[in-house]
CSV table of C-alpha atoms in Angstrom, one decimal:
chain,number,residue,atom,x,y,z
K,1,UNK,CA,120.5,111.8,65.5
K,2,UNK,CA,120.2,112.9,69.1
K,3,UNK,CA,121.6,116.4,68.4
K,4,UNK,CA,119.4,117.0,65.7
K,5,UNK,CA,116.2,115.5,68.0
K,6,UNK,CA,117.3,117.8,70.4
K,7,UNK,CA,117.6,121.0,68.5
K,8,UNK,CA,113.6,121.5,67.8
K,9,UNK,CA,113.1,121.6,71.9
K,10,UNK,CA,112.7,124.6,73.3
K,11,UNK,CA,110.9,124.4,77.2
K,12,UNK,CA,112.5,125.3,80.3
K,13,UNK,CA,112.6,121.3,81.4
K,14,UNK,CA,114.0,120.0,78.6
K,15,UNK,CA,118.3,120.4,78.1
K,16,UNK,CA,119.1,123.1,75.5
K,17,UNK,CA,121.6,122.2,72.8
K,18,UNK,CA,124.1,124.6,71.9
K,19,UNK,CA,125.8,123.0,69.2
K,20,UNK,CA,127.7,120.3,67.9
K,21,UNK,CA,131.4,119.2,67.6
K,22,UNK,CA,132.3,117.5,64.3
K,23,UNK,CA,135.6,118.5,63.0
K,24,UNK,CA,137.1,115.9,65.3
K,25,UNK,CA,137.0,112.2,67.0
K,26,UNK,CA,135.0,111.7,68.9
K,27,UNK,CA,132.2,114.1,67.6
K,28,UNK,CA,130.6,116.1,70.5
K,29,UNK,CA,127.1,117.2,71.9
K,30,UNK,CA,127.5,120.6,73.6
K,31,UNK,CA,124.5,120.9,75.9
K,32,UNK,CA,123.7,123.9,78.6
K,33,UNK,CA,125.9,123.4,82.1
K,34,UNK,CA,124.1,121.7,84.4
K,35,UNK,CA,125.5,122.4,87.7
K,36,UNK,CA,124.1,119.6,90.4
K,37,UNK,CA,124.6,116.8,87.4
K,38,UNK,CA,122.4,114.0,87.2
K,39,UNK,CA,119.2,113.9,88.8
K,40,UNK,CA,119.8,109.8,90.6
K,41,UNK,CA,123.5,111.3,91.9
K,42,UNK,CA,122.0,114.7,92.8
K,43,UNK,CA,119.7,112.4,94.9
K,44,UNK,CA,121.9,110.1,96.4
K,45,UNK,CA,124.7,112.9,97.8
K,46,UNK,CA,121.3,114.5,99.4
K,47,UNK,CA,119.9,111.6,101.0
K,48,UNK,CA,119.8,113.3,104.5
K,49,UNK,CA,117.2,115.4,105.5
K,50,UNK,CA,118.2,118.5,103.2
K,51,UNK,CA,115.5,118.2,100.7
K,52,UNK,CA,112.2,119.6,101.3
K,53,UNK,CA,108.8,117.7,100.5
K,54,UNK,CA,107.8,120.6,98.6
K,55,UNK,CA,111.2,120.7,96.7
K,56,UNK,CA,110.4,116.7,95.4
K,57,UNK,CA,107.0,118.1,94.5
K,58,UNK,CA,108.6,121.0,92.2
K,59,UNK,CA,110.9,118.4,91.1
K,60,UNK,CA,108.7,115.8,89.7
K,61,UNK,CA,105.9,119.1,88.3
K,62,UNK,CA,109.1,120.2,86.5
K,63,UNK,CA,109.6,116.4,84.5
K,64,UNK,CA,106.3,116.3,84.2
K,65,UNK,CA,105.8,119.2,82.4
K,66,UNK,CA,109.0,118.4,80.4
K,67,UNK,CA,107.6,115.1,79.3
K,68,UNK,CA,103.8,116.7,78.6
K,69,UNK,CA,105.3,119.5,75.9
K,70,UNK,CA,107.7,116.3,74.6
K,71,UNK,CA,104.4,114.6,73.8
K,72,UNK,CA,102.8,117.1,72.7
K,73,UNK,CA,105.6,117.7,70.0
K,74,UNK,CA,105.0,113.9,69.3
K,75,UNK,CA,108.1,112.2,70.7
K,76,UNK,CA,108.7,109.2,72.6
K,77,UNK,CA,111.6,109.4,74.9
K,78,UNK,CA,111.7,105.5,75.7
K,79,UNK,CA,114.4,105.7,78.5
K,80,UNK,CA,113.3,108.3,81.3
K,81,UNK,CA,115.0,107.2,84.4
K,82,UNK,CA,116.7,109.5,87.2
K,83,UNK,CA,120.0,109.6,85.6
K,84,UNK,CA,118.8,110.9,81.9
K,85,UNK,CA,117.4,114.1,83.8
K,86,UNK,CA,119.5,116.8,84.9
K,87,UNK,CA,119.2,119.1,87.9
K,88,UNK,CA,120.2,122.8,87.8
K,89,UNK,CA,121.9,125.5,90.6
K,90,UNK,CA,118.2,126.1,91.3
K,91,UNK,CA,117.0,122.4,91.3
K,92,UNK,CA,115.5,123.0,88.2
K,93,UNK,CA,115.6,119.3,86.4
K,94,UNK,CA,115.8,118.7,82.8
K,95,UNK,CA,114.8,115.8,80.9
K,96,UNK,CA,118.5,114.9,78.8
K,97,UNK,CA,119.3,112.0,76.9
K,98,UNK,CA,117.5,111.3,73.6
K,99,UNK,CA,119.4,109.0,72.3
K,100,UNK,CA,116.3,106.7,72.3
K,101,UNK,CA,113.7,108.9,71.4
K,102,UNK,CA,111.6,108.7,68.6
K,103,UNK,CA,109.2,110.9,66.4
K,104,UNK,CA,105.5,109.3,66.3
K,105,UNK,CA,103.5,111.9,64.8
K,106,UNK,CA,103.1,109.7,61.4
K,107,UNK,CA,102.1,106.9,63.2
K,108,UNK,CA,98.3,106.7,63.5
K,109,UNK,CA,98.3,105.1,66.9
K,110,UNK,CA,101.1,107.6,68.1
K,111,UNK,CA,103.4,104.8,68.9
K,112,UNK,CA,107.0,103.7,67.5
K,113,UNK,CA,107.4,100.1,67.0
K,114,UNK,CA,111.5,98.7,67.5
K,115,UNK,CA,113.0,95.9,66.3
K,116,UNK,CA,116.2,95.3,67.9
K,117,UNK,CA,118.6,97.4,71.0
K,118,UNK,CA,118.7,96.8,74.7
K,119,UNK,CA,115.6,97.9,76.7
K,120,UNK,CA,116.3,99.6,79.9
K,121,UNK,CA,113.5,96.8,81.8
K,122,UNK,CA,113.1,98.1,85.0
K,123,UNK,CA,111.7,101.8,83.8
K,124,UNK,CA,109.5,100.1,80.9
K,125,UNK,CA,106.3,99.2,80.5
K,126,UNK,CA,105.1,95.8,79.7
K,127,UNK,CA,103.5,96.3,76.4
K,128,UNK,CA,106.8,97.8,75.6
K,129,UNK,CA,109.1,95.0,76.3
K,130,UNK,CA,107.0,92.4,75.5
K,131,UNK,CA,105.6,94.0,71.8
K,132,UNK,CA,108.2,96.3,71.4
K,133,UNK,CA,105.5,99.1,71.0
K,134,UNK,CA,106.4,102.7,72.5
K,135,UNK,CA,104.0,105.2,73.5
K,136,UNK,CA,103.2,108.5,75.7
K,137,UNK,CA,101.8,105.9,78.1
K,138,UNK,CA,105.1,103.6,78.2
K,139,UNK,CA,106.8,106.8,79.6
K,140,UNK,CA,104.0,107.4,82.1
K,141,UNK,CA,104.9,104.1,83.4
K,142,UNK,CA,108.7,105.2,83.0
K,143,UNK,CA,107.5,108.6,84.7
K,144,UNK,CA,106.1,106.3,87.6
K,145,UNK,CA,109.7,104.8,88.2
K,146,UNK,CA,111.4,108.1,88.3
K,147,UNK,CA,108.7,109.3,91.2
K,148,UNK,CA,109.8,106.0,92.8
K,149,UNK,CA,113.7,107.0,92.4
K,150,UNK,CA,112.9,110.7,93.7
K,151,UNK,CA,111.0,109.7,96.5
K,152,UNK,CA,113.8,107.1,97.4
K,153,UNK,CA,116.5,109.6,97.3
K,154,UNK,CA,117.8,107.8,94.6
K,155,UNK,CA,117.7,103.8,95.2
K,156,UNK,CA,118.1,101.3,92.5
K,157,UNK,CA,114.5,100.4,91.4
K,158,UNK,CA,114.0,96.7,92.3
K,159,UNK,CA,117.2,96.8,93.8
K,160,UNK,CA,119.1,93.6,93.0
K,161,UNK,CA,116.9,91.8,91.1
K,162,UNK,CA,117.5,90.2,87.4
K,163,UNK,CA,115.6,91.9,84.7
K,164,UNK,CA,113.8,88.5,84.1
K,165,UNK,CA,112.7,88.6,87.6
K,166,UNK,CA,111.5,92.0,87.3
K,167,UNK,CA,110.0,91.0,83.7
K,168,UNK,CA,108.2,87.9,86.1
K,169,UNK,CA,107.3,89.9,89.2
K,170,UNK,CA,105.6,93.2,87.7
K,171,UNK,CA,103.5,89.9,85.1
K,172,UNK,CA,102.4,88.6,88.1
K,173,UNK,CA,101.1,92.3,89.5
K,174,UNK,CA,104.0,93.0,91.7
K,175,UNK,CA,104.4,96.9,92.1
K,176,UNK,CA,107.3,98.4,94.1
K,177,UNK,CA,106.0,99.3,97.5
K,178,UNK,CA,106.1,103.1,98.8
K,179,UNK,CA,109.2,104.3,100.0
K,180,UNK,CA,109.9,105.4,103.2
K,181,UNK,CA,107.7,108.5,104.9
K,182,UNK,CA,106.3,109.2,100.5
K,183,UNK,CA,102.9,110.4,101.4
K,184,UNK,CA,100.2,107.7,100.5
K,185,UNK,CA,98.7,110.1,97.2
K,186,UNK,CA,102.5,109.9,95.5
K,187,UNK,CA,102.7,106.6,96.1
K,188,UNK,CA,98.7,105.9,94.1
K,189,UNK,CA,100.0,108.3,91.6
K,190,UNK,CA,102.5,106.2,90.9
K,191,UNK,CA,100.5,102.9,91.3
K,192,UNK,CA,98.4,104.8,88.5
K,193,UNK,CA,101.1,105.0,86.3
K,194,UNK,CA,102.3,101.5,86.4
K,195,UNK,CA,98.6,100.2,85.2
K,196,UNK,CA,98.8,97.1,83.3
K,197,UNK,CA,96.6,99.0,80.9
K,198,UNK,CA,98.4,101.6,78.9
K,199,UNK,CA,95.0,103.0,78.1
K,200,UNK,CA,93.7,103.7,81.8
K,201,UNK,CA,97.1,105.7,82.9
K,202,UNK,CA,97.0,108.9,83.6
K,203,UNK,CA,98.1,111.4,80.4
K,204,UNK,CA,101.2,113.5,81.1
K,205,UNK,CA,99.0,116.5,81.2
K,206,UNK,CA,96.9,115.0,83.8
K,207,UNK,CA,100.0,114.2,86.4
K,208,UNK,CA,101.1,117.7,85.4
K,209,UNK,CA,97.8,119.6,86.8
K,210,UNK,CA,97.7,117.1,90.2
K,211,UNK,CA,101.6,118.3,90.8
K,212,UNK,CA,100.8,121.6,90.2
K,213,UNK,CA,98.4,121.8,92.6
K,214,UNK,CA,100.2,120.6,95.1
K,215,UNK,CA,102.6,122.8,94.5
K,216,UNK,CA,100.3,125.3,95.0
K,217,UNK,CA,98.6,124.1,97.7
K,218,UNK,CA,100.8,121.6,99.5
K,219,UNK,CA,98.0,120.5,102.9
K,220,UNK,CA,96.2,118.5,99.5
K,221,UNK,CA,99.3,116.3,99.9
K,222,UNK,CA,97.7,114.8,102.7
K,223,UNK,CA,93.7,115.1,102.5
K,224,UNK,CA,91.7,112.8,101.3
K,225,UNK,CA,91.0,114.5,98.1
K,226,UNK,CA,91.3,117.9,96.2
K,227,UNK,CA,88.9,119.5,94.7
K,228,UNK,CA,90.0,120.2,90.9
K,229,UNK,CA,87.6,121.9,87.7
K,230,UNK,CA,84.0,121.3,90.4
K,231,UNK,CA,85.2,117.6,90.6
K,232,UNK,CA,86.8,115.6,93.4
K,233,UNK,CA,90.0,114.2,92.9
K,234,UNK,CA,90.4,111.4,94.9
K,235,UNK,CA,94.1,111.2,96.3
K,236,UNK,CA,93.7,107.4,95.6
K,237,UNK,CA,92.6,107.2,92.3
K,238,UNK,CA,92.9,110.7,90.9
K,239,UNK,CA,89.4,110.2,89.4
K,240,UNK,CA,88.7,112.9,87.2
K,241,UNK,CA,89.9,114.8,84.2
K,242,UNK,CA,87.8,112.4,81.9
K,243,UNK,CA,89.6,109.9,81.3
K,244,UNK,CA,91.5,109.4,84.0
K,245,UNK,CA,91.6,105.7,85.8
K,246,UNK,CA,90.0,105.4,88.9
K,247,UNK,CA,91.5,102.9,91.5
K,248,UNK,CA,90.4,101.1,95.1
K,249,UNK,CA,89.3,104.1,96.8
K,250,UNK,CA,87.3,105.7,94.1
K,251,UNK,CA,86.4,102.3,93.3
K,252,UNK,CA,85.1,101.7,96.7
K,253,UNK,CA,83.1,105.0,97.1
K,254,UNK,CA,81.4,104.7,94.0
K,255,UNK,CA,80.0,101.5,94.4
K,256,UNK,CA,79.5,102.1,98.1
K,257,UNK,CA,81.3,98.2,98.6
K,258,UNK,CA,82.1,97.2,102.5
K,259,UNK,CA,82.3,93.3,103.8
K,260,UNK,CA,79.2,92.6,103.1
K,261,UNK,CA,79.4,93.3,99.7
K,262,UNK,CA,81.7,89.6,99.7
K,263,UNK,CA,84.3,91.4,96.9
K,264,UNK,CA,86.9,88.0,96.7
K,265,UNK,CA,90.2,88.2,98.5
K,266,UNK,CA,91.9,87.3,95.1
K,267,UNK,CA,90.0,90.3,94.1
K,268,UNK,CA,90.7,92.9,96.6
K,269,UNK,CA,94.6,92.2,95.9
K,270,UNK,CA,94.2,92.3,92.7
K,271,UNK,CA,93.5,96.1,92.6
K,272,UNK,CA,95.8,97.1,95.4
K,273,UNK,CA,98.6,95.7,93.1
K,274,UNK,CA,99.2,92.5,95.2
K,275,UNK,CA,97.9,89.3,92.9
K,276,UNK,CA,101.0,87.9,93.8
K,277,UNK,CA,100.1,87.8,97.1
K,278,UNK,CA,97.0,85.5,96.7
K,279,UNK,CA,98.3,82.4,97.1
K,280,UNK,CA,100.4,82.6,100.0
K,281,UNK,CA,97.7,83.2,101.9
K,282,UNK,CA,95.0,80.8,100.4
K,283,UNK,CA,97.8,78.9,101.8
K,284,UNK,CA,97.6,80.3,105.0
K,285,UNK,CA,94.0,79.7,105.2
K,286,UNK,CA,92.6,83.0,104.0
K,287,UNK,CA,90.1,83.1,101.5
K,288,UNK,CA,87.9,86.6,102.5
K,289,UNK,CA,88.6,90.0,102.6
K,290,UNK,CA,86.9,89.7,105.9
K,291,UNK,CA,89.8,87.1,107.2
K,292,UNK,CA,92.0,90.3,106.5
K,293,UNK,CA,90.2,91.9,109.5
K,294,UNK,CA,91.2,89.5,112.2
K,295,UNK,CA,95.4,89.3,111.6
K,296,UNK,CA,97.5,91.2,113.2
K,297,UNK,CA,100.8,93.1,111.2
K,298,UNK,CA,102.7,89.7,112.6
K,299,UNK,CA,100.2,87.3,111.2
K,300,UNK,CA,100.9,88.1,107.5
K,301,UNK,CA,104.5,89.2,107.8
K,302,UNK,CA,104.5,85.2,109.1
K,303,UNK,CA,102.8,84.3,105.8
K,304,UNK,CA,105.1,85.2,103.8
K,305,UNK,CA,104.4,88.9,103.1
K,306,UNK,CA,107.0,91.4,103.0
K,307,UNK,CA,105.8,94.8,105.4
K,308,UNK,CA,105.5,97.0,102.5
K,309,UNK,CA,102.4,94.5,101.3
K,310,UNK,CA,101.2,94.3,105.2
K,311,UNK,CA,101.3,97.7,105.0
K,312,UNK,CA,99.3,98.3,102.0
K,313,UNK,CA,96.8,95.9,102.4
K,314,UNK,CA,96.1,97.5,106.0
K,315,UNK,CA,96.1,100.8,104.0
K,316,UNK,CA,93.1,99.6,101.8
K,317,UNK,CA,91.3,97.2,104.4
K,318,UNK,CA,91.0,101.2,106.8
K,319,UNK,CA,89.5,102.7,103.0
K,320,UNK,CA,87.5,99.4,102.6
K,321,UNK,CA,85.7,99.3,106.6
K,322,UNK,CA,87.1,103.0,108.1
K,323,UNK,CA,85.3,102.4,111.2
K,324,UNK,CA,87.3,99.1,111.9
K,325,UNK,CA,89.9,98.5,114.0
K,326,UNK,CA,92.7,96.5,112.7
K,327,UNK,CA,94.5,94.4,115.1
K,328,UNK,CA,97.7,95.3,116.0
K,329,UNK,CA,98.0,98.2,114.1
K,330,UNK,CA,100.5,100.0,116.2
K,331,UNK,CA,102.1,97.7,118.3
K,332,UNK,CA,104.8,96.1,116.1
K,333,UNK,CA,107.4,94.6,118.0
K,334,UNK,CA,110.4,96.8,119.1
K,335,UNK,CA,113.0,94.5,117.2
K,336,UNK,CA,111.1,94.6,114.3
K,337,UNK,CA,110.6,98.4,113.9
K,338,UNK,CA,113.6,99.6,111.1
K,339,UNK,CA,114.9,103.0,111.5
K,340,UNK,CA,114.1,105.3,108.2
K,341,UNK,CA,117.0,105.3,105.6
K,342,UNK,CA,116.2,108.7,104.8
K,343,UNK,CA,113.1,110.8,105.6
K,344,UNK,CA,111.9,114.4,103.9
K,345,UNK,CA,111.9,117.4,106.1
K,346,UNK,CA,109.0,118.0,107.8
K,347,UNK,CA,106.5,120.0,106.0
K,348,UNK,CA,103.2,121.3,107.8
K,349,UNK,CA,102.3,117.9,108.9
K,350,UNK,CA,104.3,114.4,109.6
K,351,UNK,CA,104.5,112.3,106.4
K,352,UNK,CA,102.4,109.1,106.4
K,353,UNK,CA,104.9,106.7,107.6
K,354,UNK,CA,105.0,103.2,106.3
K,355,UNK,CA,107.5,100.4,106.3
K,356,UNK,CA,109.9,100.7,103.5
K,357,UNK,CA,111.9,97.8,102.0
K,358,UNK,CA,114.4,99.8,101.6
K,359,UNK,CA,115.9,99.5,105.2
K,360,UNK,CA,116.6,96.3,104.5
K,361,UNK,CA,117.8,96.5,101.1
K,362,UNK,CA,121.5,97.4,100.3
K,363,UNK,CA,122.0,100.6,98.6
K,364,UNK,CA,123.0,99.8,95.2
K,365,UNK,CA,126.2,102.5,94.3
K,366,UNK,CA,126.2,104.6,91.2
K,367,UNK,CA,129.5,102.5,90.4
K,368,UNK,CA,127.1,99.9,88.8
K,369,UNK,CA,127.2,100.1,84.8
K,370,UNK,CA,123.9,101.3,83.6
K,371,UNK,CA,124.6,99.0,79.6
K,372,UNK,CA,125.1,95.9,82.2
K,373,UNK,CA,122.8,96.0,84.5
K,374,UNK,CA,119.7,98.0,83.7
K,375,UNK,CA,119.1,97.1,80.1
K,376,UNK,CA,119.6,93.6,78.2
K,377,UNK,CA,118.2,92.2,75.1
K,378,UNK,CA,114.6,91.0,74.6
C-alpha cells in the first residue's frame, strides 16, 4: 500500500519511487538514494556549529512545501517526525515513509478516522489520539514537532517522558519550551501549530509563505514583524493570511491590553501555553499579572518553574508592559548559567538566547526503538 501511495507523488520534497521488488521475500520499496539519510541522524552527527540558521530555514520551507502539495493532493501523512524525512547531498529533505498515510478526498470533512495501530504520541495531535480523527491540521501540529527536532539538532521530543505523561502534560497546556539560541518567531510558529484548536492552526500553505520569506529575507527572523500581501505579520502570532490564529502579541496590540487592563494571571498563562503553571504560583502567593513584575528569574525558578517557563513568561510580561523593567533580568547567578548544547552559526545578528531544557536533559541516542518507545496503543 505504501508503494502504490507513493507512486502518484511527484514534487521535489517528497521521495521518488522507482519501483518495487516482488519476485522475492521480503518484497522491496526501491526509493531515490538519499545520501545524508535520515533527517533526526543527519541532525544529530551535525550538532556542532556546522549548520547555518539559514540552512534550518531552507530545511523546514523544503517539508513545508512537501507537506502543503501532500495536502493539496488530499493525503494525510499521520506520522511526520525527523526520522520519516530524508536529507539529500544538497540538504534537500524529503518527506519518506507513508506507511501511515491516508487518502481523505472522499471524506467530507477531509479527515481519516482509525480504528486500531500504535500512534506515534509525542508528534500527534490531541484530537488525533484522543478521537482517532486525522487531518491536514494533525500534521501541522506534527509539523510543529519536527521544527522542534530541527531546531534541537535532533533531541528526543519530551525527552524521557512516558507517552501518558506526554498525553497528561500537553492536556494540561504544557508546550515544549524553545530550544537553545531558536529565534523567538520559530519558536511562536511552532507554539501556533501546537494550538489546542485544530481549526485556528496555521494551514500548510500559510507556514510555507512565512519560511519563504525568510528565506528570502532572513533580518525578518528577528524583527518584530514582516510585512506580507499590505498586512503585518506579527512574528508572534503570524496574524494574517485570513485565517490565520493570532496569539499574545497580536492579541495584546489589538486590544491595546497593559496592567491596567487586570487580564487574570490564570489567563495570561493560559495563552503563553503555561496553564500548568497556575497553580504553583497561586501557591506561591501570585494571583496578578502585575505580581509577575516584581520577581526576579530566582523567585519563580524557586516556585517551582523550570527556566524555559521563566523565560517565556518574561518574554510576554516585556510584550505585555515594554517600557518595564523586569527584575533581575540579566543577572542570573554564575552557577546557574548552562553552557549551550549546541548553538547555530551566527547569522547577521546573535540569535535570541534563552535557557534551554535541553542542557540539562540527557541526550536520548538514536539506539532507542522507535515501535517501543515513540508509539503505543490507545
Amino acid at each position: 500500500m505504501e508503494a502504490s501511495i507513493m507512486g502518484q507523488f511527484t514534487h521535489e520534497n517528497v521521495i521518488r519511487l522507482i519501483g518495487v521488488v516482488t519476485k522475492n521475500e521480503p518484497i522491496m520499496i526501491v526509493i531515490e538514494y538519499m545520501e545524508n539519510g535520515s533527517l533526526d541522524q543527519f541532525l544529530r552527527k551535525n550538532d556542532n556549529g556546522v549548520l547555518k540558521l539559514m540552512q534550518i530555514i531552507e530545511m523546514l520551507r523544503g517539508i513545508a512545501a512537501g507537506m502543503k502539495y501532500l495536502t493539496e493532493k488530499g493525503f494525510v501523512h499521520r506520522d511526520l517526525a525527523a526520522r520519516n524525512v530524508l536529507v539529500d547531498s544538497n540538504l534537500l529533505c524529503k518527506i519518506a515513509d507513508f506507511g501511515l498515510s491516508r487518502g481523505v478526498e472522499g471524506s467530507v470533512e477531509q479527515e481519516y478516522t482509525t480504528n486500531g495501530g500504535k500512534i506515534p504520541v509525542r508528534w500527534t495531535a490531541p484530537e488525533a489520539i484522543t478521537h482517532r480523527k486525522f487531518t491536514a491540521a494533525s500534521d501541522v501540529w506534527s509539523f510543529g514537532v519536527v521544527m522542534w527536532e530541527v531546531c534541537s539538532f535532533g533531541e528526543r521530543p519530551y525527552w524521557d517522558w512516558t507517552n501518558q505523561k506526554v498525553i497528561s502534560e500537553i492536556t494540561l497546556g504544557y508546550r515544549l519550551p524553545s530550544p537553545m539560541d531558536t529565534p523567538i518567531s520559530l519558536h511562536n510558529l511552532m507554539l501556533q501549530c501546537w494550538h489546542i484548536d485544530r481549526h485556528k492552526r496555521p494551514t500548510f500553505a500559510q507556514i510555507l509563505k512565512i519560511l519563504e520569506e525568510y528565506v528570502r529575507q532572513p533580518a525578518l527572523i528577528y524583527s518584530d514583524g514582516i510585512c506580507l500581501d499590505n498586512t503585518t505579520l506579527s512574528n508572534v502570532g503570524f496574524s494574517t493570511f485570513g485565517t490565520l490564529p493570532r496569539t499574545l502579541d497580536a492579541e495584546i496590540s489589538a486590544a491595546s491590553l497593559s496592567l491596567s487592563s487586570q487580564l487574570s494571571l490564570d489567563e495570561f498563562l493560559k495563552r503563553i501555553g503555561l496553564g500548568h503553571c497556575a497553580l504553583k504560583l497561586n501557591m506561591a502567593g501570585v494571583s496578578r499579572v502585575s505580581d509577575l513584575i516584581r520577581l526576579g528569574h530566582i523567585d519563580l525558578l524557586s516556585y517551582g518553574l523550570i527556566a524555559e517557563e521563566v523565560q517565556m513568561i518574561r518574554n510576554a510580561l516585556k510584550r505585555l508592559c515594554p517600557t518595564t523593567t523586569l527584575q533581575h533580568m540579566r543577572n542570573r547567578p554564575e552557577h546557574q548559567r548552562l553552557p549551550p548544547p549546541h548553538h547555530f552559526s551566527p547569522q547577521l545578528h546573535s540569535p535570541v538566547r534563552t535557557s534551554s531544557r535541553l542542557a540539562t536533559m540527557p541526550r536520548v541516542l538514536s539506539s532507542i526503538s522507535t515501535s517501543n518507545k515513540d508509539s503505543f496503543f490507545v
